[in-house]
XYZ file of C-alpha atoms in Angstrom:
757
model
C 61.215 -45.384 109.115
C 57.963 -46.162 110.900
C 54.680 -46.959 109.208
C 53.319 -43.540 110.140
C 56.293 -41.871 108.506
C 55.722 -43.933 105.367
C 52.072 -42.951 105.281
C 52.938 -39.286 105.776
C 55.447 -39.395 102.935
C 52.973 -41.111 100.604
C 50.328 -38.550 101.492
C 52.754 -35.670 100.943
C 53.704 -37.010 97.502
C 50.045 -37.490 96.576
C 49.237 -33.985 97.797
C 52.050 -32.507 95.712
C 50.753 -34.428 92.708
C 47.284 -33.017 93.319
C 48.619 -29.453 93.410
C 50.554 -29.987 90.168
C 47.521 -31.489 88.458
C 45.338 -28.660 89.750
C 47.511 -26.125 87.921
C 46.930 -28.007 84.677
C 43.196 -28.129 85.408
C 43.188 -24.380 86.034
C 44.870 -23.859 82.676
C 42.182 -25.957 80.958
C 39.481 -24.115 82.896
C 40.812 -20.738 81.777
C 41.368 -21.863 78.194
C 37.822 -23.163 77.914
C 36.377 -19.874 79.187
C 38.476 -17.778 76.819
C 37.296 -19.840 73.856
C 33.712 -19.583 75.089
C 33.966 -15.813 75.262
C 34.775 -15.755 71.544
C 32.328 -18.530 70.608
C 29.521 -19.049 73.167
C 28.188 -21.978 71.126
C 31.330 -24.060 71.665
C 29.856 -26.733 73.929
C 33.082 -28.731 74.052
C 34.959 -25.815 75.625
C 32.153 -25.421 78.148
C 32.347 -29.113 78.982
C 36.130 -28.905 79.282
C 35.861 -26.015 81.754
C 33.240 -27.904 83.738
C 35.317 -31.091 83.826
C 38.373 -29.148 84.989
C 36.436 -27.500 87.834
C 34.876 -30.803 88.822
C 38.231 -32.570 88.841
C 39.703 -29.893 91.100
C 36.742 -30.115 93.452
C 36.775 -33.906 93.528
C 40.482 -34.255 94.188
C 40.438 -31.445 96.750
C 37.655 -33.274 98.566
C 39.783 -36.404 98.776
C 42.494 -34.404 100.565
C 40.080 -32.596 102.867
C 40.585 -29.168 101.270
C 37.132 -27.934 102.281
C 37.663 -24.298 101.277
C 38.639 -25.320 97.739
C 35.699 -27.728 97.497
C 33.172 -25.200 98.783
C 34.208 -22.361 96.488
C 34.814 -24.506 93.398
C 31.328 -25.933 93.815
C 29.879 -22.439 93.327
C 31.745 -22.025 90.027
C 30.829 -25.561 88.979
C 27.139 -24.878 89.693
C 27.170 -21.821 87.439
C 28.903 -23.823 84.713
C 26.292 -26.552 85.017
C 23.567 -23.928 84.594
C 25.277 -22.845 81.378
C 25.424 -26.454 80.194
C 21.749 -27.056 80.908
C 20.710 -23.799 79.244
C 19.065 -22.361 82.365
C 21.589 -19.506 82.316
C 22.913 -17.756 79.230
C 26.569 -16.856 78.804
C 27.374 -13.156 78.938
C 30.334 -10.912 79.700
C 29.563 -10.750 83.423
C 29.468 -14.528 83.719
C 32.779 -14.969 81.892
C 34.434 -12.277 84.010
C 33.180 -13.847 87.242
C 34.295 -17.333 86.227
C 37.744 -16.077 85.253
C 38.021 -14.368 88.625
C 36.934 -17.671 90.157
C 39.862 -19.338 88.462
C 42.218 -16.862 90.138
C 40.460 -17.362 93.472
C 40.833 -21.151 93.247
C 44.532 -20.634 92.605
C 44.771 -18.517 95.769
C 42.983 -21.212 97.769
C 45.327 -23.859 96.380
C 48.218 -21.646 97.407
C 46.891 -21.783 100.974
C 46.804 -25.572 100.741
C 50.412 -25.617 99.605
C 51.657 -23.203 102.253
C 49.459 -24.562 105.033
C 48.552 -21.023 106.091
C 45.121 -19.417 105.842
C 44.657 -15.782 104.911
C 41.514 -14.051 106.235
C 41.579 -11.819 103.169
C 41.391 -14.832 100.847
C 38.455 -16.221 102.836
C 36.618 -12.905 102.621
C 37.211 -12.604 98.868
C 36.005 -16.207 98.410
C 32.758 -15.450 100.215
C 32.209 -12.248 98.234
C 32.905 -13.899 94.896
C 30.757 -16.921 95.808
C 27.863 -14.576 96.547
C 28.430 -12.905 93.197
C 28.355 -16.293 91.434
C 25.090 -17.174 93.156
C 23.625 -13.823 92.150
C 24.605 -14.433 88.526
C 23.076 -17.890 88.704
C 19.738 -16.560 89.872
C 17.389 -17.964 92.485
C 15.684 -20.449 90.174
C 18.874 -21.933 88.790
C 20.473 -21.991 92.239
C 17.635 -24.063 93.624
C 17.871 -26.451 90.714
C 21.577 -27.063 91.247
C 21.916 -26.808 95.038
C 24.533 -29.191 96.409
C 22.461 -30.336 99.356
C 18.747 -31.097 99.463
C 17.144 -29.088 102.239
C 13.547 -29.323 101.077
C 11.268 -32.127 102.302
C 11.524 -35.437 100.477
C 9.345 -36.002 97.469
C 6.421 -38.354 97.542
C 7.407 -42.010 97.366
C 8.265 -43.075 93.869
C 6.303 -45.938 92.435
C 7.835 -48.936 90.769
C 7.407 -50.063 87.204
C 4.287 -52.087 88.028
C 2.787 -49.445 90.248
C 3.474 -50.920 93.695
C 4.067 -47.923 95.993
C 6.520 -49.875 98.138
C 8.934 -50.722 95.327
C 12.324 -49.025 95.264
C 12.238 -48.011 98.880
C 9.467 -45.455 98.600
C 11.487 -42.579 100.140
C 12.662 -40.806 96.981
C 16.321 -41.505 97.785
C 19.168 -42.834 95.729
C 20.726 -46.095 96.862
C 24.494 -46.589 96.644
C 26.191 -49.921 97.170
C 29.972 -49.546 97.486
C 32.663 -52.199 97.811
C 36.289 -51.077 97.899
C 38.983 -53.437 96.601
C 41.802 -54.871 98.689
C 44.369 -52.579 97.030
C 42.413 -49.352 97.561
C 44.390 -48.165 100.593
C 47.745 -49.074 99.042
C 46.795 -47.061 95.969
C 46.146 -43.946 98.049
C 42.333 -44.091 98.226
C 40.502 -43.144 101.408
C 36.928 -44.552 101.404
C 35.790 -41.951 103.939
C 37.007 -39.144 101.663
C 34.516 -40.224 99.007
C 31.709 -40.203 101.550
C 32.704 -36.721 102.721
C 32.781 -35.467 99.138
C 29.422 -37.108 98.424
C 27.935 -35.019 101.247
C 28.524 -31.884 99.148
C 25.818 -33.096 96.727
C 23.107 -34.015 99.193
C 22.207 -35.671 102.498
C 23.021 -39.221 103.571
C 19.814 -40.537 105.169
C 21.113 -43.971 106.162
C 24.523 -45.628 106.129
C 25.613 -49.175 106.935
C 29.233 -50.304 106.888
C 29.647 -53.821 105.502
C 32.303 -55.799 107.351
C 31.555 -59.309 106.165
C 34.796 -59.380 104.123
C 37.040 -58.821 107.161
C 38.995 -62.073 107.779
C 40.179 -63.557 111.047
C 42.873 -61.602 112.843
C 45.646 -64.054 111.938
C 44.726 -63.686 108.249
C 44.196 -59.916 108.248
C 46.451 -57.703 106.104
C 46.803 -54.358 107.871
C 47.291 -52.492 104.587
C 44.374 -54.105 102.755
C 40.868 -52.662 102.540
C 37.898 -54.880 103.450
C 35.195 -52.208 103.729
C 31.926 -51.794 101.941
C 29.027 -49.397 102.394
C 25.303 -49.353 101.750
C 23.751 -45.914 101.924
C 20.573 -44.050 101.171
C 21.274 -40.656 99.617
C 18.806 -37.797 99.249
C 19.888 -35.423 96.507
C 18.597 -33.455 93.549
C 21.890 -34.030 91.737
C 22.006 -35.779 88.389
C 23.235 -39.325 88.008
C 26.417 -38.255 86.234
C 27.228 -35.887 89.120
C 27.058 -38.751 91.606
C 29.019 -41.032 89.301
C 31.789 -38.472 89.021
C 32.281 -38.576 92.799
C 33.748 -42.055 92.383
C 35.525 -41.651 89.040
C 38.927 -41.706 90.740
C 38.137 -45.028 92.431
C 36.874 -47.045 89.478
C 40.024 -49.144 89.365
C 39.797 -50.179 93.003
C 36.100 -50.387 93.758
C 32.736 -51.709 92.680
C 30.142 -48.925 92.705
C 26.441 -49.569 92.115
C 24.102 -46.558 91.908
C 20.307 -46.976 91.852
C 17.967 -44.098 91.127
C 14.873 -43.436 93.265
C 12.130 -45.834 92.290
C 14.457 -48.516 90.911
C 12.619 -51.816 90.381
C 13.181 -54.569 93.004
C 14.582 -56.862 90.329
C 17.701 -54.686 90.189
C 18.273 -55.184 93.919
C 17.725 -58.926 93.601
C 20.363 -58.950 90.898
C 22.684 -56.878 93.106
C 22.196 -59.349 95.961
C 23.223 -62.138 93.590
C 26.346 -60.175 92.578
C 27.270 -59.460 96.169
C 26.386 -62.760 97.794
C 26.262 -65.335 95.034
C 24.033 -68.265 96.076
C 24.769 -67.902 99.805
C 21.306 -67.527 101.376
C 22.728 -66.373 104.710
C 24.625 -63.520 103.090
C 21.597 -62.621 100.989
C 19.375 -62.554 104.029
C 21.843 -60.348 105.882
C 22.005 -57.917 102.967
C 18.207 -57.667 102.705
C 18.009 -57.182 106.460
C 20.509 -54.323 106.123
C 18.394 -52.694 103.432
C 15.251 -53.107 105.510
C 16.891 -51.469 108.529
C 17.879 -48.541 106.309
C 14.188 -47.891 105.613
C 13.746 -49.684 102.274
C 10.243 -51.209 102.185
C 10.178 -53.129 98.906
C 9.430 -56.847 99.046
C 11.649 -59.365 97.324
C 11.774 -63.099 96.830
C 14.455 -64.846 98.895
C 16.082 -67.974 97.534
C 16.357 -70.381 100.475
C 16.851 -73.684 98.717
C 20.308 -74.153 100.192
C 19.199 -73.884 103.854
C 16.541 -75.506 105.925
C 13.383 -73.674 106.829
C 14.520 -73.568 110.430
C 17.822 -71.922 109.509
C 16.045 -69.444 107.338
C 13.508 -68.632 110.018
C 16.219 -68.225 112.618
C 18.638 -66.127 110.558
C 16.287 -64.194 108.276
C 14.366 -61.389 110.013
C 10.619 -61.771 109.966
C 10.331 -58.203 108.748
C 11.291 -59.313 105.240
C 8.137 -60.838 103.743
C 7.957 -63.173 100.780
C 6.491 -62.008 97.470
C 6.720 -63.052 93.849
C 7.776 -60.288 91.446
C 7.480 -60.600 87.716
C 9.654 -58.513 85.454
C 8.932 -58.077 81.783
C 11.649 -58.525 79.101
C 11.865 -54.811 78.361
C 12.255 -53.850 82.014
C 14.747 -56.659 82.544
C 16.916 -55.302 79.737
C 16.844 -51.810 81.218
C 17.790 -53.176 84.614
C 20.708 -55.118 83.157
C 22.058 -52.041 81.319
C 21.697 -49.898 84.409
C 23.596 -52.406 86.504
C 26.322 -52.894 83.908
C 26.899 -49.177 83.690
C 28.505 -49.133 87.128
C 29.603 -52.744 87.497
C 33.168 -53.968 87.367
C 32.451 -55.781 84.112
C 30.756 -52.919 82.284
C 32.176 -51.233 79.220
C 32.644 -47.915 80.964
C 34.912 -49.305 83.673
C 36.892 -51.397 81.261
C 37.401 -48.396 79.025
C 38.513 -46.284 81.960
C 40.983 -48.935 83.052
C 42.522 -49.129 79.601
C 42.960 -45.395 79.431
C 44.572 -45.134 82.826
C 46.889 -48.017 82.141
C 47.931 -46.386 78.893
C 48.622 -43.091 80.614
C 50.749 -44.794 83.243
C 52.885 -46.421 80.587
C 53.456 -43.130 78.809
C 54.063 -40.738 81.695
C 56.044 -40.948 84.902
C 56.171 -38.068 87.373
C 59.782 -37.286 88.301
C 60.958 -34.713 90.835
C 62.888 -31.882 89.211
C 65.781 -32.062 91.678
C 66.314 -35.734 90.900
C 66.420 -34.950 87.194
C 68.886 -32.115 87.790
C 71.088 -34.481 89.792
C 71.010 -36.989 86.931
C 72.047 -34.298 84.439
C 74.912 -33.262 86.724
C 76.093 -36.869 86.877
C 75.893 -37.164 83.095
C 78.020 -34.012 82.881
C 80.659 -35.531 85.147
C 80.518 -38.696 83.039
C 81.209 -36.624 79.916
C 84.275 -35.068 81.581
C 85.536 -38.445 82.822
C 84.960 -39.962 79.382
C 86.976 -37.196 77.753
C 89.835 -37.927 80.125
C 89.713 -41.649 79.343
C 89.658 -40.928 75.622
C 92.688 -38.649 75.921
C 94.584 -41.337 77.859
C 93.727 -43.898 75.189
C 95.210 -41.675 72.490
C 98.353 -41.155 74.570
C 98.753 -44.912 74.969
C 98.424 -45.235 71.170
C 96.452 -48.449 71.571
C 93.983 -48.913 68.694
C 91.803 -51.303 70.704
C 91.662 -48.929 73.673
C 90.929 -45.962 71.409
C 88.104 -47.883 69.739
C 86.658 -48.968 73.105
C 86.731 -45.458 74.557
C 85.196 -44.052 71.380
C 82.315 -46.491 71.724
C 81.871 -45.445 75.352
C 81.874 -41.778 74.361
C 79.238 -42.440 71.681
C 77.024 -44.055 74.294
C 77.689 -41.202 76.722
C 76.663 -38.699 74.062
C 73.425 -40.580 73.361
C 72.749 -40.749 77.086
C 73.460 -37.054 77.384
C 71.079 -36.153 74.569
C 68.363 -38.427 75.944
C 68.702 -37.027 79.450
C 68.602 -33.429 78.274
C 65.508 -34.244 76.210
C 63.721 -35.149 79.450
C 63.802 -31.480 80.455
C 62.689 -30.172 77.073
C 59.113 -28.902 77.047
C 57.079 -27.079 74.376
C 57.044 -23.335 74.837
C 53.381 -23.305 73.820
C 52.366 -23.804 77.452
C 54.006 -20.484 78.296
C 52.430 -18.830 75.251
C 49.034 -20.099 76.388
C 49.219 -18.014 79.569
C 49.107 -14.814 77.556
C 45.608 -15.369 76.194
C 44.220 -14.406 79.575
C 46.699 -11.514 79.901
C 45.761 -10.132 76.484
C 42.064 -10.446 77.274
C 42.303 -8.625 80.618
C 44.717 -5.908 79.490
C 42.806 -5.209 76.284
C 39.610 -4.656 78.285
C 41.486 -2.467 80.744
C 42.885 -0.333 77.911
C 39.704 -0.375 75.831
C 41.501 -1.915 72.846
C 40.588 -4.833 70.608
C 43.573 -7.175 70.288
C 43.937 -10.376 68.297
C 46.625 -12.659 69.767
C 48.255 -14.938 67.173
C 50.446 -17.768 68.512
C 52.681 -19.865 66.249
C 55.530 -22.249 66.919
C 54.119 -23.417 70.234
C 55.600 -26.896 69.735
C 59.153 -25.501 69.759
C 60.944 -27.151 72.678
C 63.152 -25.450 75.230
C 64.746 -26.449 78.525
C 62.126 -26.415 81.295
C 64.236 -24.165 83.513
C 64.543 -21.639 80.689
C 60.828 -21.778 79.911
C 60.076 -20.824 83.510
C 62.660 -18.033 83.474
C 61.503 -16.505 80.195
C 57.849 -16.150 81.252
C 58.293 -12.843 83.117
C 60.326 -11.091 80.390
C 57.742 -12.154 77.814
C 54.969 -10.881 80.051
C 56.597 -7.450 80.189
C 57.093 -7.330 76.418
C 53.478 -8.328 75.750
C 52.090 -5.697 78.121
C 54.411 -3.057 76.642
C 53.249 -3.861 73.120
C 49.610 -3.545 74.136
C 50.070 -0.350 76.134
C 52.607 1.566 74.000
C 52.673 -0.227 70.669
C 49.057 -0.792 69.673
C 46.871 2.237 69.041
C 43.290 2.715 70.182
C 40.521 1.712 67.791
C 39.988 5.323 66.796
C 43.701 5.828 66.178
C 43.926 2.680 64.054
C 40.948 3.640 61.938
C 42.411 7.114 61.419
C 45.692 5.507 60.325
C 43.865 3.284 57.821
C 44.355 0.120 59.859
C 41.811 -2.508 60.954
C 40.221 -1.553 64.290
C 41.525 -4.737 65.904
C 45.246 -4.735 66.661
C 47.444 -7.747 66.056
C 49.870 -9.122 68.622
C 51.916 -12.170 67.627
C 54.035 -14.656 69.569
C 56.273 -16.939 67.549
C 59.070 -19.402 68.308
C 61.386 -21.407 66.063
C 64.768 -23.118 66.005
C 67.645 -21.373 64.299
C 71.277 -22.547 64.186
C 71.127 -24.513 67.428
C 69.254 -21.797 69.304
C 65.630 -20.924 69.954
C 64.296 -17.600 68.727
C 61.205 -16.144 70.389
C 59.507 -13.218 68.688
C 57.006 -10.717 70.060
C 55.582 -8.466 67.346
C 52.726 -6.033 66.891
C 51.292 -3.957 64.060
C 51.119 -0.780 66.115
C 52.644 2.670 65.825
C 56.280 1.552 66.054
C 59.118 3.108 68.033
C 59.546 6.888 67.945
C 63.202 7.280 66.983
C 63.404 11.035 67.544
C 61.722 10.863 70.916
C 64.125 8.109 72.036
C 67.121 10.184 70.942
C 65.789 13.287 72.695
C 65.284 11.334 75.908
C 68.770 9.840 75.629
C 70.308 13.320 75.228
C 68.258 14.577 78.177
C 69.604 11.772 80.364
C 73.172 12.204 79.119
C 73.396 8.814 77.468
C 74.544 10.319 74.155
C 75.866 13.675 73.016
C 73.510 16.107 71.321
C 73.724 15.782 67.555
C 75.399 12.367 67.749
C 74.350 10.131 64.844
C 73.487 6.545 65.700
C 72.244 3.695 63.531
C 68.811 2.278 64.286
C 70.310 -0.752 66.026
C 71.984 1.383 68.677
C 68.987 3.703 69.016
C 66.698 0.802 69.895
C 69.256 -0.500 72.410
C 68.936 2.765 74.352
C 65.527 1.536 75.518
C 67.233 -1.100 77.651
C 68.975 1.452 79.893
C 67.696 1.456 83.465
C 64.896 3.958 84.033
C 64.572 4.835 80.332
C 61.024 5.688 79.229
C 59.459 7.920 76.595
C 55.901 7.525 77.924
C 54.123 10.823 78.432
C 51.837 9.361 81.069
C 52.435 6.823 83.813
C 49.778 4.082 83.842
C 49.115 1.009 85.945
C 50.799 -1.028 83.214
C 53.942 0.883 82.336
C 55.577 4.238 81.872
C 57.949 4.386 84.821
C 60.995 3.175 82.913
C 61.220 0.043 85.048
C 61.342 -3.271 83.293
C 63.137 -3.251 79.969
C 66.550 -3.190 81.628
C 65.435 -6.095 83.817
C 64.162 -7.940 80.744
C 67.538 -7.666 79.061
C 69.434 -8.600 82.214
C 67.299 -11.712 82.735
C 67.722 -12.813 79.130
C 71.469 -12.301 79.201
C 71.592 -14.328 82.417
C 70.276 -17.210 80.300
C 73.141 -16.674 77.839
C 70.661 -15.155 75.436
C 70.338 -11.883 73.564
C 67.518 -9.494 72.711
C 67.194 -7.271 69.641
C 64.592 -4.782 68.428
C 63.526 -3.665 64.991
C 60.784 -1.184 64.265
C 59.149 0.842 61.527
C 57.014 3.876 62.204
C 53.365 3.114 61.598
C 54.048 -0.561 60.866
C 54.907 -1.992 64.271
C 57.748 -3.408 66.332
C 59.469 -6.794 66.403
C 61.372 -8.029 69.463
C 63.615 -11.065 68.979
C 64.931 -13.108 71.884
C 67.628 -15.674 71.077
C 68.255 -18.403 73.649
C 70.396 -21.548 73.766
C 68.519 -24.838 73.815
C 69.810 -25.742 77.262
C 71.987 -24.343 80.020
C 73.553 -27.648 81.059
C 75.687 -29.012 78.185
C 76.487 -28.017 74.636
C 78.534 -29.219 71.696
C 81.487 -26.882 71.667
C 84.425 -25.969 69.439
C 87.688 -25.818 71.411
C 90.351 -23.218 70.584
C 93.507 -21.924 72.269
C 94.561 -18.289 72.600
C 97.788 -17.351 74.405
C 97.909 -20.681 76.245
C 94.308 -20.348 77.461
C 91.559 -22.725 76.270
C 88.404 -21.088 74.932
C 85.206 -22.861 73.834
C 82.759 -21.515 71.265
C 79.256 -22.990 70.840
C 79.575 -25.312 67.857
C 76.204 -24.120 66.552
C 77.653 -20.595 66.234
C 80.722 -21.668 64.215
C 80.272 -21.146 60.472
C 83.766 -21.978 59.151
C 87.501 -21.805 59.889
C 90.049 -20.126 57.566
C 93.650 -18.933 57.614
C 94.287 -15.395 58.788
C 93.739 -13.149 55.728
C 96.574 -10.950 54.556
C 94.772 -7.717 55.480
C 94.416 -8.976 59.095
C 98.075 -10.080 59.297
C 99.189 -6.679 58.004
C 97.490 -5.027 60.985
C 98.950 -7.327 63.629
C 99.004 -4.636 66.318
C 95.294 -3.888 66.090
C 92.503 -5.462 68.106
C 89.932 -5.287 65.321
C 89.337 -4.427 61.698
C 87.606 -5.735 58.579
C 88.540 -8.219 55.865
C 87.155 -9.477 52.580
C 85.604 -12.964 52.694
C 84.664 -14.011 49.165
C 83.396 -10.558 48.271
C 81.732 -9.870 51.637
C 83.243 -7.439 54.125
C 83.343 -8.984 57.589
C 84.654 -7.572 60.866
C 87.415 -9.412 62.738
C 88.518 -9.413 66.367
C 91.852 -10.647 67.726
C 90.888 -12.501 70.910
C 94.426 -12.437 72.333
C 94.730 -8.661 72.188
C 91.073 -8.212 73.169
C 91.719 -10.056 76.431
C 95.108 -8.394 76.900
C 97.319 -11.484 76.501
C 100.231 -12.128 74.163
C 99.323 -14.126 71.040
C 101.329 -17.208 70.064
C 102.943 -16.096 66.805
C 105.252 -19.113 66.582
C 102.635 -21.086 64.643
C 100.057 -20.349 61.976
C 97.020 -18.626 63.415
C 93.423 -19.079 62.224
C 90.149 -17.193 61.946
C 86.955 -18.802 63.264
C 83.946 -17.234 61.534
C 81.034 -17.222 63.978
C 77.492 -15.965 63.595
C 75.038 -14.428 66.009
C 71.705 -14.240 64.254
C 72.339 -12.441 60.968
C 75.659 -10.990 62.172
C 78.952 -12.725 61.321
C 82.396 -11.942 62.649
C 85.855 -13.498 62.402
C 87.648 -14.337 65.660
C 91.428 -14.747 65.386
C 92.754 -17.596 67.572
C 96.154 -19.271 67.981
C 95.125 -22.931 67.610
C 92.076 -24.956 66.542
C 91.510 -27.952 68.855
C 88.321 -29.360 67.319
C 84.900 -30.334 68.646
C 84.424 -30.870 72.352
C 81.416 -31.885 74.451
C 81.142 -29.055 76.921
C 79.650 -29.308 80.390
C 78.904 -25.733 81.398
C 80.019 -24.674 84.872
C 79.036 -21.248 86.196
C 81.757 -18.709 86.851
C 82.450 -17.657 90.408
C 81.226 -14.215 91.429
C 84.771 -12.849 91.436
C 84.977 -13.453 87.656
C 81.622 -11.880 86.766
C 83.311 -8.660 85.609
C 85.187 -10.414 82.774
C 83.994 -9.541 79.289
C 81.921 -11.876 77.114
C 82.328 -15.080 79.126
C 79.308 -17.343 79.581
C 80.888 -19.901 81.911
C 83.626 -22.474 82.113
C 84.185 -26.183 81.619
C 86.682 -28.841 82.621
C 88.631 -30.656 79.929
C 89.612 -34.308 80.049
C 93.134 -33.274 81.011
C 91.789 -31.450 84.053
C 92.487 -28.010 82.583
C 89.840 -25.303 82.712
C 88.443 -23.829 79.487
C 86.401 -20.627 79.265
C 83.121 -20.558 77.351
C 82.832 -17.527 75.062
C 79.566 -15.616 74.738
C 79.452 -14.663 71.060
C 76.787 -11.934 71.337
C 78.384 -10.526 74.458
C 81.766 -10.540 72.713
C 80.425 -8.440 69.857
C 78.649 -6.004 72.174
C 81.711 -5.598 74.368
C 83.953 -5.038 71.362
C 81.673 -2.360 69.945
C 80.841 -0.484 73.142
C 84.108 -0.574 75.056
C 85.816 2.312 73.330
C 88.216 2.755 76.212
C 89.847 -0.583 75.446
C 89.559 -0.416 71.648
C 91.125 2.827 70.446
C 92.657 1.633 67.202
C 91.535 3.219 63.963
C 89.964 -0.019 62.803
C 87.325 0.124 65.510
C 84.940 2.392 63.616
C 85.151 0.222 60.519
C 84.674 -2.853 62.669
C 81.557 -1.509 64.385
C 80.137 -0.280 61.077
C 80.669 -3.684 59.456
C 79.017 -5.485 62.401
C 75.952 -3.276 62.301
C 75.726 -3.434 58.529
C 75.992 -7.215 58.405
């Protein structure tokens, strides 16, 4: 691979990292604004939003994303006006800034795709004009990015000499980039381009004195430095933030207009040491840039002739006295941006700590690693089986140790993909805010259990179903303020998101304190659509499940949010595709609770291996409650598929898996009942043999097997045989609903017991 290819790959990786980080910054930006809307006095949230916008603008400038930089600057300027108190926060400002967040996301999308949309450009210009209008003419002038007005009168120095500090009202920046800057992905010119968004560069000199001879030159090292005069009305911290990403690999000195000459003498000493030639060259550079202050040159190390020949006559000689107080101020100002100052050292420590704690890994590489761990689990099971067949205690012990290590490796690898679901919950604060304003309702969003961890792939997949449930609750569930007051409720509705672990699964709940589900209306709609017979009596559980039929809706009016009967069937289908289940419970006038139950991961599980009719079946170990002999009442009905039995005073339903799947049971040996649970429901599954625990690597079923009932996938055993993974919730649903296959008299009792339990 050529050097250019290497550079392109490094740049592509850095660009992808920028886009990922920008999404996190947008989340912080939005979160800060939402908190501010509730509490305008929260200065920390305002600062967090400002920092997020500034970080996006700064990093976008480094990658040449001019459209992002230009628009984000408008939002940043309005935020700065809020911070300074020149503009007060109101509803219009919050709305415009939130729309700015969405616009920045669109602009970042253009960066990612590499394609520009004229519509996005037009909306950026319109929204930027709106931001400037909200800022007001006075504030806009105070925070303009570039100084277009004439320069101020020359600033005077501390002792009143009009020539001190350059006399042109400009900032002076002295930049030296470290040798590793280019290798670490820094582009010195990118910082200069970004600096131009804050003002005008009046003079610029590139310092090349550090460039070695050609035979000593490292093509990947950086030897550049810059001296520049910068005319800007920006604050010092704004200019400092331009270079905050380069603190590790550069030495940045920033001098305000009117800085005393002593500070420049000290800078010359830092840059040149006691080399009078280098000092003279640096002062000559400053003089050519238009700086007219006079400084004392130390020429003890060279002869007068050398000094006269190499030091320009335009730099006169003058003695300058600096008082103790001024000297202390100068030292602090220099230390603030020097390589030895506390600020830089603190920044370096923080960055080093972050690098030791976090490593960015591509998702496809992690998926490949998990696949390899899965194959290792299968191979380890085969080796363990062979060791038992050889009946060698030493070999059995060795393989057991290997399997223990494989299991720890498996758990550790899967943990790499586990992320808190709170990040997904956080997205809904903006949704609730926007939808509540659209509907004219006051809604209080309560989020709990945000630290509950779930597989990253499942977190991404569950976002859309949750979005639909949240919007449904706000549109159909929660009443208007007038309706709530009339019902004796608080005017503000309550919408809650909750997550917790339960029996090896993750349960996500969406609840509201609204009007609840209208049972009679649902039944009437179901009869109208022919889903049930008129007069048919159904328990609440089955009534609520009618909502998940395609096209089912009881809404009297179609709105922009819902009412077309599109969505709930998709929600259920998407959740079941994740091997999960969804259940509803509701009470008229009290609200509705939606529970989504998901497995922790889709890759590997601890399973319980059984055999039915010569076929291996695996149950999730977390769903197995206990194993017992087949009760007498089950054995007496050996021709039935299902029925009920008494388990220590509790009536439980049972299902014969062999007859359910249409295969002949093995009656030559004692059969067993595996009691499994799905949420609060328990059922006994009759199997032929119990094979024990088994680490299960889940393989998806081919499309030709998708029609099979209640199967969540397959796995490969150590012997090479295929085992089928049972879906417990799907098994119960199929057993209850499929009346064509279950005609025995025990079916009604079975279904009743399932629903009752």
